[in-house]
mmCIF file of C-alpha atoms in Angstrom:
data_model
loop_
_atom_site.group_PDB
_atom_site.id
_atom_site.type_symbol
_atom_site.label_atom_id
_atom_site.label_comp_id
_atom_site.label_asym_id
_atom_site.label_seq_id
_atom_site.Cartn_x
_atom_site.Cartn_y
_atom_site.Cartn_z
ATOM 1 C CA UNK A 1 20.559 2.463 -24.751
ATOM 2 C CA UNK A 2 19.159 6.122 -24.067
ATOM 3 C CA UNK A 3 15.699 7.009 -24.835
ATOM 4 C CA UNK A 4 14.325 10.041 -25.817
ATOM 5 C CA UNK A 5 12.243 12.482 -22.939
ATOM 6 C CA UNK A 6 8.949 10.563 -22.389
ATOM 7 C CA UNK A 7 9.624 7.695 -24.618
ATOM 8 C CA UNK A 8 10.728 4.146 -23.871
ATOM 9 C CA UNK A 9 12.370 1.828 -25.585
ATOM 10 C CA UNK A 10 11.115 -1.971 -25.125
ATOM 11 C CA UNK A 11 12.177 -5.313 -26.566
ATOM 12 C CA UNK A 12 9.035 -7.322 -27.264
ATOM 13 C CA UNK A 13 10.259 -11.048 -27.974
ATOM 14 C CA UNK A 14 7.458 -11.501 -31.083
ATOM 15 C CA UNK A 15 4.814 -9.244 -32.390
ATOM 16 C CA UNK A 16 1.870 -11.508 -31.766
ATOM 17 C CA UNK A 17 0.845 -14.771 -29.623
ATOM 18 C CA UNK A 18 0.604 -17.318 -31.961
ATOM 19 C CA UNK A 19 0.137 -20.280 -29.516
ATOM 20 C CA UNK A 20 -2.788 -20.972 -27.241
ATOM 21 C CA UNK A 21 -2.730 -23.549 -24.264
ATOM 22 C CA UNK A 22 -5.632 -25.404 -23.958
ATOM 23 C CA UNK A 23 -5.189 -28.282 -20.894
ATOM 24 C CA UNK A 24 -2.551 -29.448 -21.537
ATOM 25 C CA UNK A 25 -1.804 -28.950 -25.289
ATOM 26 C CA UNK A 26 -0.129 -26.310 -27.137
ATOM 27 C CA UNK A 27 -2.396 -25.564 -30.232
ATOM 28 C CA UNK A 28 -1.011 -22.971 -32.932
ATOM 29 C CA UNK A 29 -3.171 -20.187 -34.246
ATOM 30 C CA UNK A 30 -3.432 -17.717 -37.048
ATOM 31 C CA UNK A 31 -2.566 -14.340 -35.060
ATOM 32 C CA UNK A 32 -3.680 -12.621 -37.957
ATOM 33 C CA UNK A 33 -7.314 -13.675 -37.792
ATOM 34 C CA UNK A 34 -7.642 -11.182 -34.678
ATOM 35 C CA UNK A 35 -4.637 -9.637 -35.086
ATOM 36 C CA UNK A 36 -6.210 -6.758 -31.937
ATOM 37 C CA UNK A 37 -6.669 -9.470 -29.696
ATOM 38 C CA UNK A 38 -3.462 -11.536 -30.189
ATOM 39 C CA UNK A 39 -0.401 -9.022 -30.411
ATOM 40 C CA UNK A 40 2.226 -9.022 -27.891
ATOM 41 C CA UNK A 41 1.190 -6.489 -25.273
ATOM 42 C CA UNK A 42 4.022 -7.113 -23.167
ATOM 43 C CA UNK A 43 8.065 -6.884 -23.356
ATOM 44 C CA UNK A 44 11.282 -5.711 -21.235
ATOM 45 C CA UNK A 45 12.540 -2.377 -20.854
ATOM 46 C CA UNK A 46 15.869 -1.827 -22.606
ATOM 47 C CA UNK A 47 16.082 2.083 -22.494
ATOM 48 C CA UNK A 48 14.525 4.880 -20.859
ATOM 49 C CA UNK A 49 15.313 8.817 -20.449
ATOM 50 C CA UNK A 50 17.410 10.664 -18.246
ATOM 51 C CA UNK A 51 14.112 12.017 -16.806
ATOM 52 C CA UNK A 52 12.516 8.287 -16.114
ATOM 53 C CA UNK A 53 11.896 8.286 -12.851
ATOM 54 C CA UNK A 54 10.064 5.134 -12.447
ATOM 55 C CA UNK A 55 11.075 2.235 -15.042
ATOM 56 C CA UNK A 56 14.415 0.732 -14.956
ATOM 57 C CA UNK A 57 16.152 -1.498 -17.161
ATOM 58 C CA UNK A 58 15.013 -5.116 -17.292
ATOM 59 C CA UNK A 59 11.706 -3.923 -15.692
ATOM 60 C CA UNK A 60 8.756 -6.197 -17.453
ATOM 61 C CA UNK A 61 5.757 -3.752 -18.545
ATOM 62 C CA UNK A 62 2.458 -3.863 -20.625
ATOM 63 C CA UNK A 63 1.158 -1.510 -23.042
ATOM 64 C CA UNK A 64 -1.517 -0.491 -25.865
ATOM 65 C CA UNK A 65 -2.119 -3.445 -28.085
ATOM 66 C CA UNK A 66 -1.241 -0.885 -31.012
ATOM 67 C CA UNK A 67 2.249 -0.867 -29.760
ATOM 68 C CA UNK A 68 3.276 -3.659 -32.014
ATOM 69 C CA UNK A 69 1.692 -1.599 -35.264
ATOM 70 C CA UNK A 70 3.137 1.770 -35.167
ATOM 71 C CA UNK A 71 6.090 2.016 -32.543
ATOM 72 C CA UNK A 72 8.846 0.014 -34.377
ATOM 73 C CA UNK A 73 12.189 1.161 -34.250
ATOM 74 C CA UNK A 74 14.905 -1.555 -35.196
ATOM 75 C CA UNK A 75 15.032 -5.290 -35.260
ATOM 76 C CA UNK A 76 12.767 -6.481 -31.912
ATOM 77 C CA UNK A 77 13.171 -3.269 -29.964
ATOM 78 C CA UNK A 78 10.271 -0.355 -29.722
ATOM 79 C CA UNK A 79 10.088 2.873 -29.550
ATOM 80 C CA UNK A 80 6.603 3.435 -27.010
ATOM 81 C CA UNK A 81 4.893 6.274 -25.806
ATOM 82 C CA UNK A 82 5.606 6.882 -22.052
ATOM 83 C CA UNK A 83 1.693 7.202 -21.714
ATOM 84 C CA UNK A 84 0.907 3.883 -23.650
ATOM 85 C CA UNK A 85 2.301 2.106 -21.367
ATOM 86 C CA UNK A 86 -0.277 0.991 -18.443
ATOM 87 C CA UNK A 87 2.251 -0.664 -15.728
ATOM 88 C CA UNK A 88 5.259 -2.423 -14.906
ATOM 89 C CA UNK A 89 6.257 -5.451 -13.023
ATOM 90 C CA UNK A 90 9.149 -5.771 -10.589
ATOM 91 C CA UNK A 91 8.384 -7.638 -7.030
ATOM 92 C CA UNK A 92 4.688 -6.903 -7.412
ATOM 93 C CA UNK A 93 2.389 -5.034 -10.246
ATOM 94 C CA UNK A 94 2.252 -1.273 -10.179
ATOM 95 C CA UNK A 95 0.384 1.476 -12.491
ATOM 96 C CA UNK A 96 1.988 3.804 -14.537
ATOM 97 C CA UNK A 97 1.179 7.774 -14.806
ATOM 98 C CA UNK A 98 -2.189 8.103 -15.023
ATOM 99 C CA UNK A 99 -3.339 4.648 -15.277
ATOM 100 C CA UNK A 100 -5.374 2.302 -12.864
ATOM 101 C CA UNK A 101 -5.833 -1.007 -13.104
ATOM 102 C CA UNK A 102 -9.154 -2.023 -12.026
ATOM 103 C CA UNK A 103 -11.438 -5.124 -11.723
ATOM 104 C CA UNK A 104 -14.799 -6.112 -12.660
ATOM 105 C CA UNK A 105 -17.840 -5.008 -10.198
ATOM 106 C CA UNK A 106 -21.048 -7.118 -9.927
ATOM 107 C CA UNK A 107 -23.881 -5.316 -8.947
ATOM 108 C CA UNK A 108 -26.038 -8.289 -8.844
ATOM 109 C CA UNK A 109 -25.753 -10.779 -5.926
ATOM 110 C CA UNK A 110 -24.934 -14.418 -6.722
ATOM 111 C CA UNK A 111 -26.874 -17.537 -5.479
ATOM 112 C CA UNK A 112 -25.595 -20.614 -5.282
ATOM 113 C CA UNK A 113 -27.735 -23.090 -6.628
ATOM 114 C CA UNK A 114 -27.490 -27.287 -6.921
ATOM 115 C CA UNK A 115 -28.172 -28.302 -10.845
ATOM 116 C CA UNK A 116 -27.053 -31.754 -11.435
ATOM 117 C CA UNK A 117 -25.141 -32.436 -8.259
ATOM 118 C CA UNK A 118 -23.136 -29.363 -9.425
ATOM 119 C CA UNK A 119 -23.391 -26.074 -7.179
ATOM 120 C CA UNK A 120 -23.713 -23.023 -9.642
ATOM 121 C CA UNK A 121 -23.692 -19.307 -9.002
ATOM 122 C CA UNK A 122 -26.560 -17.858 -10.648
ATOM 123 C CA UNK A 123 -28.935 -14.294 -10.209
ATOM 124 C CA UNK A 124 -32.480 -15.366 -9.475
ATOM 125 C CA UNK A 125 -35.519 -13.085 -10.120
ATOM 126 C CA UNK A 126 -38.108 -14.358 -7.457
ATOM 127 C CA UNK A 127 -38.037 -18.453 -8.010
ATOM 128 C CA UNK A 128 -36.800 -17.851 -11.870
ATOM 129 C CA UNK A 129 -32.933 -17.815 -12.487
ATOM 130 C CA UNK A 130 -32.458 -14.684 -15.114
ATOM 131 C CA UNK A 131 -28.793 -15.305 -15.574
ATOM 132 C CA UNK A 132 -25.891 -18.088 -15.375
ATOM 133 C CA UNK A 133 -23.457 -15.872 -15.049
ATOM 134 C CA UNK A 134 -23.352 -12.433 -13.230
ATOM 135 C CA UNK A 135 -22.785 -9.764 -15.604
ATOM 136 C CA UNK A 136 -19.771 -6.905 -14.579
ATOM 137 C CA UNK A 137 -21.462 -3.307 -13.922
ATOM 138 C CA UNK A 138 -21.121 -0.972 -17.256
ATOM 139 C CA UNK A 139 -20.717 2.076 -14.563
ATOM 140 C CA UNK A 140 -18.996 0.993 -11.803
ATOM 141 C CA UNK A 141 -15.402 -0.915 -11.044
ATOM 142 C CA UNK A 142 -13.061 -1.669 -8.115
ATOM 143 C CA UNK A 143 -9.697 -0.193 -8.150
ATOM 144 C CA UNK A 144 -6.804 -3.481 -7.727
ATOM 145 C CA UNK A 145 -4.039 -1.420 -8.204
ATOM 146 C CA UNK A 146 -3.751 2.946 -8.686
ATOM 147 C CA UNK A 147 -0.604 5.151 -8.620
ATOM 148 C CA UNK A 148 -0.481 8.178 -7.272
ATOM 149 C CA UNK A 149 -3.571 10.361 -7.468
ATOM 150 C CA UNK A 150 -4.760 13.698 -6.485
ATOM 151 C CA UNK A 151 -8.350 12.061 -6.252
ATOM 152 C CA UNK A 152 -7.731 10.838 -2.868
ATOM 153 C CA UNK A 153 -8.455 7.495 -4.333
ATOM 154 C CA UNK A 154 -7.011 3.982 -2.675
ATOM 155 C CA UNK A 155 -6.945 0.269 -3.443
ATOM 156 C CA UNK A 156 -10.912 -1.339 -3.508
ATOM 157 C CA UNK A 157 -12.333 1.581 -3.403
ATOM 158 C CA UNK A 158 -15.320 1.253 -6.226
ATOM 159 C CA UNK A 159 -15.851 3.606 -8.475
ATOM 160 C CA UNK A 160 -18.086 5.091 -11.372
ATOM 161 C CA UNK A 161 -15.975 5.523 -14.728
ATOM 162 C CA UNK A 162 -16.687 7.079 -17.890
ATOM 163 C CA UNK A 163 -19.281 5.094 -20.738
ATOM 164 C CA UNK A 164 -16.890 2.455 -22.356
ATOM 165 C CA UNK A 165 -13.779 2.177 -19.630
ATOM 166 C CA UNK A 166 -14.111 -1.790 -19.665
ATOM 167 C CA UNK A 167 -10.936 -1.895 -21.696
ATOM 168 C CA UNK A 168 -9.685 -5.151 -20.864
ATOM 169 C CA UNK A 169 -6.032 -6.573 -21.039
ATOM 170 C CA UNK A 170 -4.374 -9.935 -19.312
ATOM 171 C CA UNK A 171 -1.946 -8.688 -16.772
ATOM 172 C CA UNK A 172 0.269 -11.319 -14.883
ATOM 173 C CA UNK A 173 -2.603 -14.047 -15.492
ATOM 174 C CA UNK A 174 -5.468 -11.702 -14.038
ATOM 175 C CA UNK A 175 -7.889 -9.579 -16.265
ATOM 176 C CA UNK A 176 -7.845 -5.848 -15.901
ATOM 177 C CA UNK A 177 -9.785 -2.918 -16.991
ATOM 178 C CA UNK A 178 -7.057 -0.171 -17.666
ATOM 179 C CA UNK A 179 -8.661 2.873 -16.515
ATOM 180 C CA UNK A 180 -7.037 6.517 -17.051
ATOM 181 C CA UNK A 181 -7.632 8.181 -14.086
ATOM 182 C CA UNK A 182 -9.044 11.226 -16.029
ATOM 183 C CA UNK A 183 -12.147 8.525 -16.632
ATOM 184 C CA UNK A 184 -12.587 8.049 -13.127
ATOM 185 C CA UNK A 185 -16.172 10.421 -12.433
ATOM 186 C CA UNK A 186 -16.882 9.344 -8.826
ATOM 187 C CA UNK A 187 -16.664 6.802 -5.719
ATOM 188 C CA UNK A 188 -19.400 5.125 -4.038
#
């Protein structure tokens, strides 16, 4: 199948995740009770543009959650937005465009502490423990994985984004903040 210039189309196996694995049991959920945090953000490229450069058929990829809502096109295949989609998958992960994928930074520094037999890492104020668990930066982030970029910017370098760029999705089992690069403000 041929796509049209900047568009791809993707077959996505079911519109939302319905099941949820919890040890190991397989419990069923109602998708529709979050329907923004459950829908298929994943599926498998089945036609791109003469133009693609990058994505080839078969290639795995993940996109905007809102994919599933308004992109549509015929039985389980999609018509996406070049630019909704944040990476793809072949032998290893790699960003799309203008997207980076990023990971939480912790500006606090963790101390391991012995409750119960049990070592914890918690953030201590003096003698007093403030925290249980260290809270992610709201400013800053380390780049995992970035495209190219005229911003000179590599792999772990941190960086300060724009207010409200901890957009997260599940990647490949790993959480990621997918960062346009255009939110990207400055390096430390």
């Amino acid at each position: 199948m041929r796509a049209l210039k900047n568009k791809v189309l993707i077959e996505i196996e079911k519109k939302m995740e319905d099941t949820v694995t919890y040890g190991s049991m397989e419990l069923y959920i109602d998708p529709m009770f979050k329907p923004q945090h459950n829908a298929r953000i994943y599926g498998t490229v089945v036609g791109v543009s003469n133009e693609e450069e990058e994505l080839s058929l078969g290639d795995k990829v993940y996109f905007h959650y809102l994919v599933v809502d308004d992109s549509h096109a015929f039985d389980n295949i999609y018509r996406v937005d070049r630019e909704r989609i944040f990476c793809y998958v072949r032998d290893k992960i790699y960003p799309l465009g203008y997207w980076t994928l990023c990971l939480p930074y912790y500006d606090q520094k963790g101390e391991i502490v012995n409750i119960d037999g049990k070592d914890m890492e918690v953030v201590k104020q003096g003698n007093i423990i403030s925290a249980v668990t260290l809270r992610p930066s709201a400013k800053r982030t380390r780049i995992s994985r970035i495209g190219k970029n005229k911003l000179r910017l590599r792999d772990n370098d941190v960086v300060y984004c724009e207010r409200g760029f901890e957009f997260e999705n599940d990647i490949e089992g790993t959480t990621y903040y997918c960062v346009k690069q255009s939110d990207i403000v400055g390096k430390v």
